[in-house]
GROMACS .gro file of C-alpha atoms in nm:
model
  253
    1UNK     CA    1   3.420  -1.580   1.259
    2UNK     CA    2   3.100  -1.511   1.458
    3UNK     CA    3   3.104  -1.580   1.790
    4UNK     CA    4   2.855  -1.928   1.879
    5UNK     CA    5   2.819  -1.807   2.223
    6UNK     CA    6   2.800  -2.040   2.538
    7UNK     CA    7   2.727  -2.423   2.488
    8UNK     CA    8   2.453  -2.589   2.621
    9UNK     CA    9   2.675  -2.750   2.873
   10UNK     CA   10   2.751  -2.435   2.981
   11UNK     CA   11   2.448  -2.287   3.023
   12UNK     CA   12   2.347  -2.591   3.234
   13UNK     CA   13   2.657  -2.602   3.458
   14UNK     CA   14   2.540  -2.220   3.482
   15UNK     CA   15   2.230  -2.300   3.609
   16UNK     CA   16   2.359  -2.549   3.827
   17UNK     CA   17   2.575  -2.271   4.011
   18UNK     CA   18   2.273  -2.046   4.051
   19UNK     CA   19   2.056  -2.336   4.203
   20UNK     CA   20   2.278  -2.498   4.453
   21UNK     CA   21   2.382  -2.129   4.557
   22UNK     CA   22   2.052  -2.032   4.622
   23UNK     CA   23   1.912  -2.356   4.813
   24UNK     CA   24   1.878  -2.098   5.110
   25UNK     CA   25   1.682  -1.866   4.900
   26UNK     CA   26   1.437  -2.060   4.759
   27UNK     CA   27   1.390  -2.209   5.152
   28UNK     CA   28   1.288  -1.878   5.216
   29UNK     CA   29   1.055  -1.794   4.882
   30UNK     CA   30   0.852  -2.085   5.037
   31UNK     CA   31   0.807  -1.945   5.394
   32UNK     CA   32   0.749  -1.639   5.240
   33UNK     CA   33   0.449  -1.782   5.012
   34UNK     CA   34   0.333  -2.008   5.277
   35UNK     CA   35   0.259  -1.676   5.501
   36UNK     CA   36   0.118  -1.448   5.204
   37UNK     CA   37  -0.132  -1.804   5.129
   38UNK     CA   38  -0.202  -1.808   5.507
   39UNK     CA   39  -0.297  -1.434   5.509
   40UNK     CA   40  -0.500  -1.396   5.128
   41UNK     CA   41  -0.695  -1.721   5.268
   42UNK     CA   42  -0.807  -1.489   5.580
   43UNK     CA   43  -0.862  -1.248   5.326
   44UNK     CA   44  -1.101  -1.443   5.141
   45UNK     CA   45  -1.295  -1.616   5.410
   46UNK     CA   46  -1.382  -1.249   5.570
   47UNK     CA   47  -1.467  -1.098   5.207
   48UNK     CA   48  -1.694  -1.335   5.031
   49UNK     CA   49  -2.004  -1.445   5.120
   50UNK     CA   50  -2.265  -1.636   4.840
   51UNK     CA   51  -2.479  -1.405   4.727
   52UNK     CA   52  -2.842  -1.541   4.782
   53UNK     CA   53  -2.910  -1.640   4.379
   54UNK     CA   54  -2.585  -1.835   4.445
   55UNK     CA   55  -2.709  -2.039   4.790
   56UNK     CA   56  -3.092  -2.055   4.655
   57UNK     CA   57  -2.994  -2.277   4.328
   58UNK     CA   58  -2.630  -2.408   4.433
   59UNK     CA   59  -2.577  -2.756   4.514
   60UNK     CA   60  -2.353  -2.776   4.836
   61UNK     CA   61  -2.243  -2.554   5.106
   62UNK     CA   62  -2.015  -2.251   5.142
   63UNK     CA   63  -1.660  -2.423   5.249
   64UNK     CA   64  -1.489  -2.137   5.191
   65UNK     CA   65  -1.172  -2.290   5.419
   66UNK     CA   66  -1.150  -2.566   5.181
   67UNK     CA   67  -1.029  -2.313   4.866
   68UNK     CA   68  -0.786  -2.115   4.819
   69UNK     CA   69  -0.845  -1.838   4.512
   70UNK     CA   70  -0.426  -1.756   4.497
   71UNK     CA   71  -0.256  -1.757   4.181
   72UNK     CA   72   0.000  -1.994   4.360
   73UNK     CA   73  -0.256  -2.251   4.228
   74UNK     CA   74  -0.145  -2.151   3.855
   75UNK     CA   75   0.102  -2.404   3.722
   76UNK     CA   76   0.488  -2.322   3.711
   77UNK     CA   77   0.422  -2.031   4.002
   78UNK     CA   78   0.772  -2.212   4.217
   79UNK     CA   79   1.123  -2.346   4.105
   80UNK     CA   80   1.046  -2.710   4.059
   81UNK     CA   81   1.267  -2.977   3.925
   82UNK     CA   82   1.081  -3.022   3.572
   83UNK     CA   83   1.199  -3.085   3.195
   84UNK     CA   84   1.396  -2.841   3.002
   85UNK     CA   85   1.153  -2.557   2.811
   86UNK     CA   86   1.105  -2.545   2.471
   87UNK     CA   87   1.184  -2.231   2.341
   88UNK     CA   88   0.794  -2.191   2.325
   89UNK     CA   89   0.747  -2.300   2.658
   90UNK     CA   90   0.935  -2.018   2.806
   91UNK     CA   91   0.803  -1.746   2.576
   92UNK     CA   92   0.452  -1.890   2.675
   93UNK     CA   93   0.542  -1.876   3.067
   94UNK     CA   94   0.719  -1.500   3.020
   95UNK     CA   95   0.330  -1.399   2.898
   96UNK     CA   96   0.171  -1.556   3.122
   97UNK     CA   97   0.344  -1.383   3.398
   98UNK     CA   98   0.360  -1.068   3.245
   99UNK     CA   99  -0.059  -1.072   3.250
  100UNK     CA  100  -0.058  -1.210   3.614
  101UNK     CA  101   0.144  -0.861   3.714
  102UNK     CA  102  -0.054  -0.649   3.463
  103UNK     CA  103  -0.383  -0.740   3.622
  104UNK     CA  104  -0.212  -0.642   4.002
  105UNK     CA  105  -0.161  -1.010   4.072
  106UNK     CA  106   0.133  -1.018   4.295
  107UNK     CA  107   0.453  -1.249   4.180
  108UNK     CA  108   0.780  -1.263   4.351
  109UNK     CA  109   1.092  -1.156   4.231
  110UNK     CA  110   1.186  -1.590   4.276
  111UNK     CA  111   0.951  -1.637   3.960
  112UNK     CA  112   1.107  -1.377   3.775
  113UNK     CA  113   1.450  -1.485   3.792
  114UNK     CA  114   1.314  -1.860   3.746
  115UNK     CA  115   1.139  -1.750   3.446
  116UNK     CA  116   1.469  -1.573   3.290
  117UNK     CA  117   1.648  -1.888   3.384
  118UNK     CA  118   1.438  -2.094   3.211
  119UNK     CA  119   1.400  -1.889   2.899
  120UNK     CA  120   1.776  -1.869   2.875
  121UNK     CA  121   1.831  -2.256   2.909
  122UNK     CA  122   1.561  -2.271   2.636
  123UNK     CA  123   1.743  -2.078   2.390
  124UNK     CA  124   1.563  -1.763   2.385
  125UNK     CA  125   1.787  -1.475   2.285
  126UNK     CA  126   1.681  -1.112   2.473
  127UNK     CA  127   2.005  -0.899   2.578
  128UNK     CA  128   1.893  -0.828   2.920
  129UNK     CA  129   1.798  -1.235   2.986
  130UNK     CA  130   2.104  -1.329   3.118
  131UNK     CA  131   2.085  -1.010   3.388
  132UNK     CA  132   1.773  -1.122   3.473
  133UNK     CA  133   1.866  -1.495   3.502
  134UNK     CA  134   2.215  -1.466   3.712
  135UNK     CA  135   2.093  -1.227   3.992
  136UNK     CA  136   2.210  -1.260   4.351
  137UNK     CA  137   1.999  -1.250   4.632
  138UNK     CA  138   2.106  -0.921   4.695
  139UNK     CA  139   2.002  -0.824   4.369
  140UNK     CA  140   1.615  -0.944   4.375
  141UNK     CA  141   1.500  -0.582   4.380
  142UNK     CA  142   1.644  -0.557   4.043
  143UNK     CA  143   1.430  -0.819   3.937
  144UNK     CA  144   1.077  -0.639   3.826
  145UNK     CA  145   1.265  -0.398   3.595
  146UNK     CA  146   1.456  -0.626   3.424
  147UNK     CA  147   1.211  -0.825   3.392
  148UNK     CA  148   1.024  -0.578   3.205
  149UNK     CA  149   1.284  -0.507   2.989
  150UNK     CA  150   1.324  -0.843   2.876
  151UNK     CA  151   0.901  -0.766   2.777
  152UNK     CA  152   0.986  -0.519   2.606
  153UNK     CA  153   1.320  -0.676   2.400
  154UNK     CA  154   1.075  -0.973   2.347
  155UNK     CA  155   0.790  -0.777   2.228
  156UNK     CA  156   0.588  -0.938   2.500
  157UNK     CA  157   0.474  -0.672   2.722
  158UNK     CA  158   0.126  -0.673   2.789
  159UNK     CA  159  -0.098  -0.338   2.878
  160UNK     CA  160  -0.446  -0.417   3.032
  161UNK     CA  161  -0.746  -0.172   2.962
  162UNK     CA  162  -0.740   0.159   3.168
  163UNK     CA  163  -0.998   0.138   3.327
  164UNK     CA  164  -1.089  -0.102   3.634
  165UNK     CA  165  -1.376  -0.298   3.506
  166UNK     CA  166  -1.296  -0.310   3.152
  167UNK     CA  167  -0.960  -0.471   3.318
  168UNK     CA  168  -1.143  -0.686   3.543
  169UNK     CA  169  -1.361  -0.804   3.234
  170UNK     CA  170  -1.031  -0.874   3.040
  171UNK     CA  171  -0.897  -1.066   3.335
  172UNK     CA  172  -1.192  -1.300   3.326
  173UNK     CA  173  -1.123  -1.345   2.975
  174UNK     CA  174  -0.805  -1.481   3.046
  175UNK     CA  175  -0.857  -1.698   3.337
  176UNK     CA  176  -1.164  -1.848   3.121
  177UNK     CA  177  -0.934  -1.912   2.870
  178UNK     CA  178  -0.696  -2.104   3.042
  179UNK     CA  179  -1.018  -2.310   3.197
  180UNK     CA  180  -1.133  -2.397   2.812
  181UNK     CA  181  -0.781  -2.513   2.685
  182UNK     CA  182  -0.735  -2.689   2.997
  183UNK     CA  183  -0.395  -2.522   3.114
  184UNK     CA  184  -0.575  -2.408   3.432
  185UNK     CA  185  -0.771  -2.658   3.679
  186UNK     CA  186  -1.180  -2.526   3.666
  187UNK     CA  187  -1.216  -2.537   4.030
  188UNK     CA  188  -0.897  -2.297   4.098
  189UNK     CA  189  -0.987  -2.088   3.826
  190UNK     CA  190  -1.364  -2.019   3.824
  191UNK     CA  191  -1.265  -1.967   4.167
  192UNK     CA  192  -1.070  -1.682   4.125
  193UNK     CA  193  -1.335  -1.570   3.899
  194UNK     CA  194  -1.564  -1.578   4.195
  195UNK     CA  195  -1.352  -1.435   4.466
  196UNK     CA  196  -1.136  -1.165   4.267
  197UNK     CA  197  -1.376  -1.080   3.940
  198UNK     CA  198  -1.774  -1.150   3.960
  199UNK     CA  199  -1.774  -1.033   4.311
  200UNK     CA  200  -1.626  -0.667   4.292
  201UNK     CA  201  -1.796  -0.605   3.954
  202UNK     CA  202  -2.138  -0.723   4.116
  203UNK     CA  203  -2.195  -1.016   3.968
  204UNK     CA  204  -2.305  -0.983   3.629
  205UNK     CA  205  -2.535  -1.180   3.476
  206UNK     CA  206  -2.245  -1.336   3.247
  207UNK     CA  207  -2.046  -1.471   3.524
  208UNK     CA  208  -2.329  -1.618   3.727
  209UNK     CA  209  -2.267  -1.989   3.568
  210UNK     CA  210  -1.886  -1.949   3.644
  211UNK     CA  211  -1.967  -1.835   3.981
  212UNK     CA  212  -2.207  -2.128   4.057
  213UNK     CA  213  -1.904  -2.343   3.904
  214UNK     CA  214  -1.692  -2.246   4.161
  215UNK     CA  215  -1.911  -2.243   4.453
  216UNK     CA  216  -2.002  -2.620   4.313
  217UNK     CA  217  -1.676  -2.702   4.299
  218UNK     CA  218  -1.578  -2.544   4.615
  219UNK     CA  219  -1.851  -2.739   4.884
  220UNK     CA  220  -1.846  -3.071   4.645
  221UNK     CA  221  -1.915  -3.357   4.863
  222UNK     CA  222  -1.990  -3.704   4.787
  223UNK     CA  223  -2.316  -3.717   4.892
  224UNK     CA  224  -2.371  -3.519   4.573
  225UNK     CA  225  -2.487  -3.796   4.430
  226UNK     CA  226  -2.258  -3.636   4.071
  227UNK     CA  227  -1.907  -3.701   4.081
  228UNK     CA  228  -1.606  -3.360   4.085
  229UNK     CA  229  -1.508  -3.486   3.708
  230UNK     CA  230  -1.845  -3.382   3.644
  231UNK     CA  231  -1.817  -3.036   3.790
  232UNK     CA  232  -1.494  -2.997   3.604
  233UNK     CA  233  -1.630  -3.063   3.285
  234UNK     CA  234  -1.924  -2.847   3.339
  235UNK     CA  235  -1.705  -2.567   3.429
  236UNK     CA  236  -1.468  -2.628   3.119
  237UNK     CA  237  -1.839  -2.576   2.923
  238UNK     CA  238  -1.915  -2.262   3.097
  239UNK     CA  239  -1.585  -2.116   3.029
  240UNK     CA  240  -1.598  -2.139   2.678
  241UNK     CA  241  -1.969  -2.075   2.666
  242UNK     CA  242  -1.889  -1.745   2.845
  243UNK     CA  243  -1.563  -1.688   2.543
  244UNK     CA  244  -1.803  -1.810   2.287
  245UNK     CA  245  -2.089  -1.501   2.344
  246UNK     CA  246  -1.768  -1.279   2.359
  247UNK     CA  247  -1.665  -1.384   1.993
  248UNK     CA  248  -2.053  -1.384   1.887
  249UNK     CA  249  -2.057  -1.003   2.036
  250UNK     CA  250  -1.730  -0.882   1.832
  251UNK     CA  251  -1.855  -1.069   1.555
  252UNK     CA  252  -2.118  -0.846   1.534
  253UNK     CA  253  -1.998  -0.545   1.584
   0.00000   0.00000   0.00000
């Protein structure tokens, strides 16, 4: 007979185990991210600036202290206590965090063990996933690789374009994408748009309405006189207005 493998109930009482024994760990994940936050926060404040189109025709003020353009913003980024995954669910978070590491975005080996853990409670079936899920604390530095070669098992890994701005363009893509289908809040992610695309490509003329999203977004204060649902929903527009001329442009090609 074939073997069923592990029961549910095990797999939870597994993940149990891991949990409770690394309390201390994820204690430490958290000081960890607090500091890197802290530190890409200085980061930001000391690198951007509005350009002058931006402060001309803007609504509100620079608050740049207000905003924070980290991925930690993008759901799922920590353990949390949450609902099981559907087996869809997990596949959908392991792609989502293999693009976040293809396009240099930093994510802890914590997220990559969560992520196996999760997958594996889910159902999905990869023969390096349970490696992946059960490391030790002494074992996070394992974590990247196997991660990757649960990708690969998967079929999931994900290669950005070669070269810097055609990956930067891809990048906004994504994030836009994520604005339009609503898995991504507008102000964190025309935000990173701002602070981590538009600015080091120049600002293009194609990102200027994402840009003035985000710097709306960013000083919104009451006085406005136009309320931050508003804002949102004009950012959500200029996300997929900004996907919408990329599907008119490969259309015609």
């Amino acid at each position: 007979m074939n073997d069923p493998g592990p029961t549910r109930l095990v797999l939870l009482r597994f993940l149990e185990r891991v949990q409770l024994r690394d309390l201390e760990r994820t204690r430490r994940w958290i000081a960890d991210e607090e500091r890197r936050e802290a530190e890409h926060q200085r980061g930001i404040e000391a690198k951007l600036a509005p350009p002058d189109w931006l402060v001309e025709h803007g609504h509100g003020r620079n608050s740049m202290a207000a905003a924070s353009a980290d991925m930690s913003a993008f759901p799922s980024q920590m353990p949390t206590e949450k609902a099981l995954m559907t087996t869809d669910d997990a596949l959908d978070q392991l792609r989502h965090i293999a693009r976040e590491r293809a396009f240099g975005r930093h994510v802890g080996s914590d997220r990559l063990i969560q992520a196996g853990l999760d997958a594996l409670i889910a159902g999905v079936e990869s023969p390096s996933l349970a490696m992946l899920a059960g490391l030790l604390r002494s074992e996070e530095p394992e974590a990247p690789e196997l991660f990757d070669q649960v990708l690969e098992e998967l079929g999931l890994l994900f290669h950005p374009p070669a070269d810097p701005r055609a990956a930067k363009w891809e990048m906004a893509y994504w994030i836009a994408g994520q604005i339009a289908d609503g898995s991504l809040d507008p102000a964190t992610g025309t935000h990173l748009i701002w602070a981590d695309i538009a600015y080091d490509l120049g600002y293009p003329e194609e990102l200027k309405p994402l840009v003035h999203c985000a710097h709306n977004l960013d000083g919104w204060e009451e006085s406005w006189g136009v309320s931050v649902e508003e804002l949102n929903r004009e950012a959500v527009e200029a996300a997929k207005q900004f996907l919408s001329k990329r599907s008119a442009a490969k259309a015609g090609d």
